[in-house]
CSV table of C-alpha atoms in Angstrom, one decimal:
chain,number,residue,atom,x,y,z
A,27,UNK,CA,30.1,105.0,29.7
A,28,UNK,CA,32.3,102.2,28.4
A,29,UNK,CA,35.1,101.1,30.6
A,30,UNK,CA,37.7,101.8,27.9
A,31,UNK,CA,40.8,99.7,28.2
A,32,UNK,CA,40.3,98.8,31.8
A,33,UNK,CA,40.1,95.1,32.4
A,34,UNK,CA,36.8,94.7,34.2
A,35,UNK,CA,36.5,91.9,36.9
A,36,UNK,CA,33.9,89.4,35.9
A,37,UNK,CA,31.6,90.1,38.9
A,38,UNK,CA,31.5,93.8,37.9
A,39,UNK,CA,30.7,92.9,34.3
A,40,UNK,CA,27.9,90.7,35.5
A,41,UNK,CA,26.5,93.5,37.7
A,42,UNK,CA,26.5,95.9,34.7
A,43,UNK,CA,24.7,93.3,32.5
A,44,UNK,CA,22.0,92.6,35.1
A,45,UNK,CA,21.3,96.3,35.5
A,46,UNK,CA,20.1,96.3,31.8
A,47,UNK,CA,18.0,93.1,31.9
A,48,UNK,CA,14.3,92.8,32.8
A,49,UNK,CA,11.9,89.8,32.6
A,50,UNK,CA,10.1,89.7,29.3
A,51,UNK,CA,6.3,90.1,29.0
A,52,UNK,CA,3.9,87.4,30.2
A,53,UNK,CA,1.9,85.3,27.8
A,54,UNK,CA,-0.7,82.5,28.2
A,55,UNK,CA,0.2,79.1,26.7
A,56,UNK,CA,-1.8,75.9,26.6
A,57,UNK,CA,-1.0,73.4,29.3
A,58,UNK,CA,0.5,71.0,26.7
A,59,UNK,CA,3.0,73.6,25.7
A,60,UNK,CA,4.0,74.9,29.1
A,61,UNK,CA,6.8,72.4,29.8
A,62,UNK,CA,10.2,74.0,30.2
A,63,UNK,CA,8.7,77.4,30.3
A,64,UNK,CA,8.9,79.7,33.4
A,65,UNK,CA,5.8,80.2,35.5
A,66,UNK,CA,4.9,83.9,35.6
A,67,UNK,CA,2.4,83.8,38.5
A,68,UNK,CA,2.4,81.7,41.7
A,69,UNK,CA,0.4,78.5,41.5
A,70,UNK,CA,-2.2,78.6,44.3
A,71,UNK,CA,-4.4,75.7,45.2
A,72,UNK,CA,-8.1,76.5,44.6
A,73,UNK,CA,-9.3,73.5,46.6
A,74,UNK,CA,-8.1,70.8,49.0
A,75,UNK,CA,-6.6,67.7,47.5
A,76,UNK,CA,-7.8,65.1,47.9
A,77,UNK,CA,-11.2,66.8,48.4
A,78,UNK,CA,-12.5,63.7,50.2
A,79,UNK,CA,-11.0,61.1,52.5
A,80,UNK,CA,-9.6,58.4,50.2
A,81,UNK,CA,-8.4,54.8,50.6
A,82,UNK,CA,-4.7,54.3,50.1
A,83,UNK,CA,-5.1,50.5,49.7
A,84,UNK,CA,-7.5,47.9,48.3
A,85,UNK,CA,-9.5,46.4,51.2
A,86,UNK,CA,-12.5,47.0,53.3
A,87,UNK,CA,-13.8,50.3,54.7
A,88,UNK,CA,-14.8,49.8,58.4
A,89,UNK,CA,-15.4,51.5,61.7
A,90,UNK,CA,-12.1,51.3,63.6
A,91,UNK,CA,-13.7,50.9,67.0
A,92,UNK,CA,-15.9,47.9,65.9
A,93,UNK,CA,-14.5,44.9,67.9
A,94,UNK,CA,-16.3,42.2,65.9
A,95,UNK,CA,-14.1,40.3,63.5
A,96,UNK,CA,-17.1,39.3,61.4
A,97,UNK,CA,-18.5,42.1,59.2
A,98,UNK,CA,-21.3,41.9,56.7
A,99,UNK,CA,-20.3,43.2,53.2
A,100,UNK,CA,-23.0,45.7,52.4
A,101,UNK,CA,-21.6,47.2,49.2
A,102,UNK,CA,-18.7,48.2,47.1
A,103,UNK,CA,-16.9,51.6,46.6
A,104,UNK,CA,-14.7,52.1,43.5
A,105,UNK,CA,-12.6,55.1,42.6
A,106,UNK,CA,-14.5,57.7,40.6
A,107,UNK,CA,-17.9,57.2,42.3
A,108,UNK,CA,-19.5,57.7,45.7
A,109,UNK,CA,-21.7,55.1,47.3
A,110,UNK,CA,-24.7,56.1,49.5
A,111,UNK,CA,-24.3,53.0,51.6
A,112,UNK,CA,-23.4,53.8,55.2
A,113,UNK,CA,-21.0,51.7,57.2
A,114,UNK,CA,-22.4,50.8,60.7
A,115,UNK,CA,-21.0,48.5,63.4
A,116,UNK,CA,-20.8,44.9,62.1
A,117,UNK,CA,-20.6,46.0,58.4
A,118,UNK,CA,-18.0,46.7,55.9
A,119,UNK,CA,-17.7,48.0,52.3
A,120,UNK,CA,-15.3,46.6,49.8
A,121,UNK,CA,-13.1,49.6,48.6
A,122,UNK,CA,-10.3,50.2,46.0
A,123,UNK,CA,-7.3,52.4,46.2
A,124,UNK,CA,-8.1,56.1,45.6
A,125,UNK,CA,-11.9,55.6,46.2
A,126,UNK,CA,-13.8,57.9,48.6
A,127,UNK,CA,-14.4,56.5,52.1
A,128,UNK,CA,-18.1,55.6,52.4
A,129,UNK,CA,-20.2,57.4,55.0
A,130,UNK,CA,-19.7,56.0,58.5
A,131,UNK,CA,-16.3,54.4,57.8
A,132,UNK,CA,-13.1,55.8,59.4
A,133,UNK,CA,-10.5,53.2,58.4
A,134,UNK,CA,-9.5,50.7,55.7
A,135,UNK,CA,-8.3,47.2,56.5
A,136,UNK,CA,-6.0,45.9,53.7
A,137,UNK,CA,-7.4,42.9,51.7
A,138,UNK,CA,-4.4,40.8,52.8
A,139,UNK,CA,-5.5,41.1,56.4
A,140,UNK,CA,-9.0,39.7,55.6
A,141,UNK,CA,-10.8,36.5,54.7
A,142,UNK,CA,-14.0,36.2,52.7
A,143,UNK,CA,-16.8,34.0,54.0
A,144,UNK,CA,-19.8,34.2,51.6
A,145,UNK,CA,-21.3,37.6,52.2
A,146,UNK,CA,-19.1,38.4,55.2
A,147,UNK,CA,-15.5,39.4,55.7
A,148,UNK,CA,-13.4,38.2,58.6
A,149,UNK,CA,-10.9,40.8,59.9
A,150,UNK,CA,-7.6,39.2,60.8
A,151,UNK,CA,-6.1,42.3,62.3
A,152,UNK,CA,-6.1,42.7,66.1
A,153,UNK,CA,-6.2,46.5,66.2
A,154,UNK,CA,-7.5,49.0,63.6
A,155,UNK,CA,-6.7,52.6,64.1
A,156,UNK,CA,-8.9,55.6,63.1
A,157,UNK,CA,-7.6,56.9,59.8
A,158,UNK,CA,-5.6,53.8,59.1
A,159,UNK,CA,-4.9,53.5,55.3
A,160,UNK,CA,-6.9,56.6,54.7
A,161,UNK,CA,-5.6,59.8,53.0
A,162,UNK,CA,-7.4,62.6,54.7
A,163,UNK,CA,-8.9,65.7,53.0
A,164,UNK,CA,-6.1,68.1,52.1
A,165,UNK,CA,-3.3,65.6,52.7
A,166,UNK,CA,-1.7,66.5,49.4
A,167,UNK,CA,-2.4,70.2,49.4
A,168,UNK,CA,-4.6,72.8,51.1
A,169,UNK,CA,-6.8,75.4,49.6
A,170,UNK,CA,-5.0,78.7,49.1
A,171,UNK,CA,-1.6,77.0,49.6
A,172,UNK,CA,1.2,78.4,47.4
A,173,UNK,CA,2.4,75.3,45.5
A,174,UNK,CA,4.9,76.8,43.1
A,175,UNK,CA,6.5,80.2,43.2
A,176,UNK,CA,6.6,82.5,40.2
A,177,UNK,CA,10.0,82.2,38.4
A,178,UNK,CA,10.1,78.4,38.6
A,179,UNK,CA,10.8,76.4,35.5
A,180,UNK,CA,7.9,74.1,34.7
A,181,UNK,CA,8.9,70.5,34.7
A,182,UNK,CA,6.9,67.2,35.0
A,183,UNK,CA,5.9,67.7,38.6
A,184,UNK,CA,4.8,71.3,38.0
A,185,UNK,CA,2.8,70.3,34.9
A,186,UNK,CA,1.1,67.6,37.0
A,187,UNK,CA,0.1,70.2,39.7
A,188,UNK,CA,-1.2,72.5,37.0
A,189,UNK,CA,-3.3,69.7,35.4
A,190,UNK,CA,-4.6,68.6,38.8
A,191,UNK,CA,-5.9,72.1,39.5
A,192,UNK,CA,-7.5,72.4,36.0
A,193,UNK,CA,-5.2,75.2,34.9
A,194,UNK,CA,-5.4,74.7,31.1
A,195,UNK,CA,-4.0,78.1,30.2
A,196,UNK,CA,-0.7,78.8,31.9
A,197,UNK,CA,0.9,82.2,32.5
A,198,UNK,CA,4.5,82.1,31.5
A,199,UNK,CA,7.2,84.6,30.6
A,200,UNK,CA,7.9,85.0,26.9
A,201,UNK,CA,11.0,83.2,25.7
A,202,UNK,CA,14.0,85.5,24.8
A,203,UNK,CA,14.5,85.9,21.1
A,204,UNK,CA,18.1,85.3,20.2
A,205,UNK,CA,20.1,85.8,17.0
A,206,UNK,CA,23.6,84.2,16.6
A,207,UNK,CA,26.1,85.7,14.2
A,208,UNK,CA,29.6,84.3,13.5
A,209,UNK,CA,31.9,86.8,11.8
A,210,UNK,CA,35.1,86.4,9.7
A,211,UNK,CA,36.0,85.6,6.1
A,212,UNK,CA,38.0,82.7,7.4
A,213,UNK,CA,34.9,80.7,8.3
A,214,UNK,CA,33.2,78.2,6.2
A,215,UNK,CA,30.1,76.0,6.9
A,216,UNK,CA,30.7,72.5,8.3
A,217,UNK,CA,29.7,71.0,5.0
A,218,UNK,CA,32.4,72.8,3.2
A,219,UNK,CA,36.1,71.8,2.7
A,220,UNK,CA,38.2,74.6,4.2
A,221,UNK,CA,40.6,76.3,1.8
A,222,UNK,CA,44.0,77.8,2.7
A,223,UNK,CA,43.7,79.8,5.9
A,224,UNK,CA,40.1,78.8,6.5
A,225,UNK,CA,38.4,76.9,9.3
A,226,UNK,CA,34.9,75.4,9.8
A,227,UNK,CA,32.5,77.6,11.8
A,228,UNK,CA,31.9,75.8,15.1
A,229,UNK,CA,30.9,78.8,17.4
A,230,UNK,CA,27.6,79.4,15.7
A,231,UNK,CA,26.4,75.9,16.3
A,232,UNK,CA,27.7,75.7,19.9
A,233,UNK,CA,26.0,79.0,20.8
A,234,UNK,CA,22.7,78.1,19.2
A,235,UNK,CA,22.5,74.9,21.3
A,236,UNK,CA,23.6,76.8,24.4
A,237,UNK,CA,21.0,79.5,23.9
A,238,UNK,CA,18.2,76.9,23.4
A,239,UNK,CA,19.3,75.0,26.5
A,240,UNK,CA,19.0,78.3,28.4
A,241,UNK,CA,15.4,78.6,27.3
A,242,UNK,CA,15.7,80.9,24.3
A,243,UNK,CA,14.1,80.9,20.9
A,244,UNK,CA,16.9,81.1,18.4
A,245,UNK,CA,15.2,83.2,15.6
A,246,UNK,CA,18.2,83.4,13.3
A,247,UNK,CA,21.7,82.2,13.0
A,248,UNK,CA,24.3,82.8,10.2
A,249,UNK,CA,27.7,84.1,9.2
A,250,UNK,CA,28.7,87.7,8.5
A,251,UNK,CA,31.6,88.9,6.2
A,252,UNK,CA,34.6,91.0,7.1
A,253,UNK,CA,32.9,94.0,5.4
A,254,UNK,CA,31.9,96.9,7.6
A,255,UNK,CA,28.8,98.0,5.6
A,256,UNK,CA,27.4,94.5,5.1
A,257,UNK,CA,28.1,93.6,8.7
A,258,UNK,CA,26.4,96.7,9.9
A,259,UNK,CA,23.3,96.0,7.9
A,260,UNK,CA,23.1,92.5,9.2
A,261,UNK,CA,23.5,93.6,12.8
A,262,UNK,CA,20.8,96.3,12.4
A,263,UNK,CA,18.4,93.6,11.1
A,264,UNK,CA,19.1,91.2,13.9
A,265,UNK,CA,19.0,93.8,16.6
A,266,UNK,CA,15.6,95.0,15.4
A,267,UNK,CA,14.2,91.4,15.6
A,268,UNK,CA,15.9,90.1,18.8
A,269,UNK,CA,16.1,90.5,22.5
A,270,UNK,CA,19.7,89.3,22.5
A,271,UNK,CA,22.2,89.2,19.6
A,272,UNK,CA,25.3,87.0,20.0
A,273,UNK,CA,28.3,87.6,17.8
A,274,UNK,CA,31.5,85.7,17.9
A,275,UNK,CA,34.8,87.2,16.6
A,276,UNK,CA,35.5,90.8,15.5
A,277,UNK,CA,35.9,92.2,19.0
A,278,UNK,CA,39.6,92.2,19.6
A,279,UNK,CA,42.3,94.5,18.2
A,280,UNK,CA,42.8,93.2,14.7
A,281,UNK,CA,42.4,95.4,11.6
A,282,UNK,CA,39.2,93.5,10.6
A,283,UNK,CA,37.7,93.4,14.0
A,284,UNK,CA,34.7,95.5,12.9
A,285,UNK,CA,32.0,94.4,15.4
A,286,UNK,CA,33.2,96.7,18.3
A,287,UNK,CA,33.3,99.7,16.0
A,288,UNK,CA,29.8,99.1,14.7
A,289,UNK,CA,28.5,98.6,18.2
A,290,UNK,CA,30.1,101.9,19.2
A,291,UNK,CA,28.1,103.6,16.5
A,292,UNK,CA,24.8,101.8,16.9
A,293,UNK,CA,24.3,101.9,20.7
A,294,UNK,CA,26.1,102.1,24.0
A,295,UNK,CA,29.1,99.8,24.7
A,296,UNK,CA,29.3,99.2,28.5
A,297,UNK,CA,32.6,97.2,28.5
A,298,UNK,CA,35.0,95.7,26.1
A,299,UNK,CA,37.6,93.8,28.0
A,300,UNK,CA,37.5,91.5,31.1
A,301,UNK,CA,40.0,90.5,33.7
A,302,UNK,CA,39.5,86.8,33.0
A,303,UNK,CA,40.9,83.9,31.0
A,304,UNK,CA,39.6,82.7,28.6
A,305,UNK,CA,37.4,85.5,27.3
A,306,UNK,CA,39.4,88.7,27.8
A,307,UNK,CA,38.0,90.5,24.6
A,308,UNK,CA,34.2,90.4,25.4
A,309,UNK,CA,32.0,93.4,24.4
A,310,UNK,CA,28.6,94.1,26.0
A,311,UNK,CA,26.4,96.8,24.4
A,312,UNK,CA,22.8,97.9,24.4
A,313,UNK,CA,21.0,99.1,21.4
A,314,UNK,CA,17.5,100.3,22.5
A,315,UNK,CA,16.1,97.3,24.5
A,316,UNK,CA,18.3,94.8,22.7
A,317,UNK,CA,21.4,93.3,24.4
A,318,UNK,CA,24.4,92.6,22.2
A,319,UNK,CA,27.2,90.3,23.4
A,320,UNK,CA,30.3,90.5,21.3
A,321,UNK,CA,31.9,87.2,22.2
A,322,UNK,CA,35.5,86.2,21.4
A,323,UNK,CA,36.2,84.1,18.3
A,324,UNK,CA,38.1,81.4,20.1
A,325,UNK,CA,35.5,78.5,20.7
A,326,UNK,CA,36.2,78.0,24.4
A,327,UNK,CA,36.3,81.7,25.1
A,328,UNK,CA,32.9,82.2,23.4
A,329,UNK,CA,31.2,79.4,25.3
A,330,UNK,CA,32.7,80.4,28.7
A,331,UNK,CA,31.6,83.9,28.0
A,332,UNK,CA,28.1,82.6,27.2
A,333,UNK,CA,28.0,80.5,30.4
A,334,UNK,CA,29.2,83.2,32.7
A,335,UNK,CA,27.3,86.2,31.3
A,336,UNK,CA,24.8,85.5,28.6
A,337,UNK,CA,23.2,82.6,30.5
A,338,UNK,CA,22.5,84.9,33.4
A,339,UNK,CA,20.8,87.5,31.2
A,340,UNK,CA,18.7,84.9,29.5
A,341,UNK,CA,17.5,83.5,32.8
A,342,UNK,CA,16.5,87.0,34.0
A,343,UNK,CA,14.6,87.6,30.7
A,344,UNK,CA,12.9,84.3,31.0
A,345,UNK,CA,11.7,85.2,34.5
A,346,UNK,CA,13.8,82.7,36.4
A,347,UNK,CA,14.7,83.3,40.1
A,348,UNK,CA,17.9,81.2,40.0
A,349,UNK,CA,20.0,83.6,37.9
A,350,UNK,CA,23.6,82.4,38.6
A,351,UNK,CA,24.9,79.4,40.5
A,352,UNK,CA,27.0,80.2,43.6
A,353,UNK,CA,30.6,79.1,43.7
A,354,UNK,CA,31.4,76.3,46.1
A,355,UNK,CA,34.8,75.4,47.7
A,356,UNK,CA,36.7,72.5,46.2
A,357,UNK,CA,40.0,70.7,46.9
A,358,UNK,CA,42.4,70.5,44.0
A,359,UNK,CA,43.8,67.1,43.3
A,360,UNK,CA,46.8,68.3,41.3
A,361,UNK,CA,49.0,71.3,40.9
A,362,UNK,CA,47.6,74.2,38.8
A,363,UNK,CA,49.8,77.0,37.4
A,364,UNK,CA,48.6,80.5,38.2
A,365,UNK,CA,48.2,83.3,35.6
A,366,UNK,CA,47.8,87.0,35.5
A,367,UNK,CA,44.0,86.9,35.3
A,368,UNK,CA,41.1,85.1,37.0
A,369,UNK,CA,41.0,81.8,35.1
A,370,UNK,CA,37.9,79.7,34.5
A,371,UNK,CA,39.4,76.3,34.1
A,372,UNK,CA,37.2,73.6,32.7
A,373,UNK,CA,37.1,70.8,35.2
A,374,UNK,CA,35.5,67.8,36.9
A,375,UNK,CA,34.1,68.0,40.5
A,376,UNK,CA,33.1,65.1,42.6
A,377,UNK,CA,32.3,64.4,46.2
A,378,UNK,CA,34.1,61.9,48.5
A,379,UNK,CA,32.4,59.7,51.1
A,380,UNK,CA,32.4,62.5,53.6
A,381,UNK,CA,30.8,65.0,51.1
A,382,UNK,CA,34.0,67.0,50.5
A,383,UNK,CA,34.2,68.3,46.9
A,384,UNK,CA,37.3,67.5,44.9
A,385,UNK,CA,38.3,69.0,41.5
A,386,UNK,CA,40.7,68.5,38.7
A,387,UNK,CA,40.8,70.2,35.3
A,388,UNK,CA,40.2,68.5,32.0
A,389,UNK,CA,43.7,68.8,30.7
A,390,UNK,CA,45.2,71.4,28.4
A,391,UNK,CA,43.2,74.6,28.8
A,392,UNK,CA,43.9,76.5,25.5
A,393,UNK,CA,41.1,78.8,24.5
A,394,UNK,CA,40.6,77.0,21.1
A,395,UNK,CA,40.5,73.5,22.7
A,396,UNK,CA,36.8,72.6,22.7
A,397,UNK,CA,37.7,69.2,24.1
A,398,UNK,CA,38.4,70.9,27.4
A,399,UNK,CA,34.6,71.5,27.8
A,400,UNK,CA,33.5,68.0,26.8
A,401,UNK,CA,32.5,66.2,30.0
A,402,UNK,CA,33.3,69.1,32.2
A,403,UNK,CA,30.8,69.7,35.0
A,404,UNK,CA,32.4,72.9,36.5
A,405,UNK,CA,34.5,75.9,36.1
A,406,UNK,CA,37.4,75.9,38.5
A,407,UNK,CA,38.2,79.5,39.5
A,408,UNK,CA,42.0,80.1,39.7
A,409,UNK,CA,42.7,83.6,40.9
A,410,UNK,CA,46.0,85.2,39.8
A,411,UNK,CA,49.0,85.0,42.1
A,412,UNK,CA,52.8,84.6,41.9
A,413,UNK,CA,53.0,81.0,42.9
A,414,UNK,CA,51.2,77.9,41.5
A,415,UNK,CA,48.3,76.3,43.3
A,416,UNK,CA,49.2,73.0,44.9
A,417,UNK,CA,47.3,69.7,45.2
A,418,UNK,CA,45.2,69.9,48.4
A,419,UNK,CA,44.6,73.6,48.3
A,420,UNK,CA,41.0,74.9,48.3
A,421,UNK,CA,39.7,77.1,45.5
A,422,UNK,CA,36.2,77.9,44.4
A,423,UNK,CA,34.3,76.3,41.5
A,424,UNK,CA,31.0,77.0,39.7
A,425,UNK,CA,29.1,73.8,39.2
A,426,UNK,CA,27.5,73.6,35.8
A,427,UNK,CA,26.4,70.0,35.6
A,428,UNK,CA,25.6,66.9,37.7
A,429,UNK,CA,28.3,65.8,40.2
A,430,UNK,CA,29.2,62.2,39.4
A,431,UNK,CA,31.8,59.7,40.8
A,432,UNK,CA,35.5,60.4,41.0
A,433,UNK,CA,37.1,60.2,37.5
A,434,UNK,CA,39.4,57.3,36.9
A,435,UNK,CA,42.1,59.0,34.9
A,436,UNK,CA,44.2,62.0,36.2
A,437,UNK,CA,44.4,65.3,34.5
A,438,UNK,CA,46.6,65.5,31.4
């Protein structure tokens, strides 16, 4: 049942959303296309790596216990081959980095610690230890070792492991299919000159990029008119073809806010309003297996709603284990007014020399001011109370980007 007019705390809203989300089906993709996908099965080593003891330096393969400094060079061992020549006391085999240790040898003396004399090598190293400059069998990974857990995004290192194990077909979760719909007759495309009372549509483009960064396939994006019948047809089409539909605008209390009425008719609306700022009018509905997020029309409200709620749903659908970052304590560097709702202030967080995190906001926090998100690496959580928050107080923040050095300029 929808929550009606009750302002739902953000954590309760997220719990409701996550109850309606499941990982998408698994598909096989070629290794070359697996980057930035999410691994659907654990990656388990099918063999030891390296499968043979290997030299870690260019030099000479020897017997460590051989006390003679003069060794006869009886062969060469290069990477990619295996010599049958056996090292015995008084002999050595020239060897290159990565090459298998020849039979009989148990150490490698670096070339810089040797001197060539015709067909002999002189070892200028007083002690040679067994295993010196040799990478033993299984040093990198052991057979049956779990290398990467399911639910891990596949980056360069994971791709390298997959390739080294010969996994040319990779099991991954299907990418979520997302449609993005901006609503309102006041909107025009960025290429158009706005007329009286019109503005350029920015939400659609912001949300498309946000969805792609979250690992989704954006299958459609466009604008919808303030016409209930046309808007309903458009929503029905997108819901049938998408795992998630994102709308912006049309979910507040205006006469032409039609999206929430259409969602009431098409599916189940689970909540409509949130105890947060920005982003109070945010609708979440399910129509069959499709999730519909009716985001506010204000640009910052739409993106904050995406980051806090939609991003978590997309991560679950994509099979990721890290669904939502945990808030961390930060020390405010300036006074912050308190409001009547939990406020997600866009801010900068950095660490001092002792590792303590400090935070300041990015200036004016109006819900239409996209500039407040530019450069921000965190949401500073400001709970409601009667008195302002003072510099030096601790609050919580959700980190959403890399933590850099302390900013030079103060908050506006």
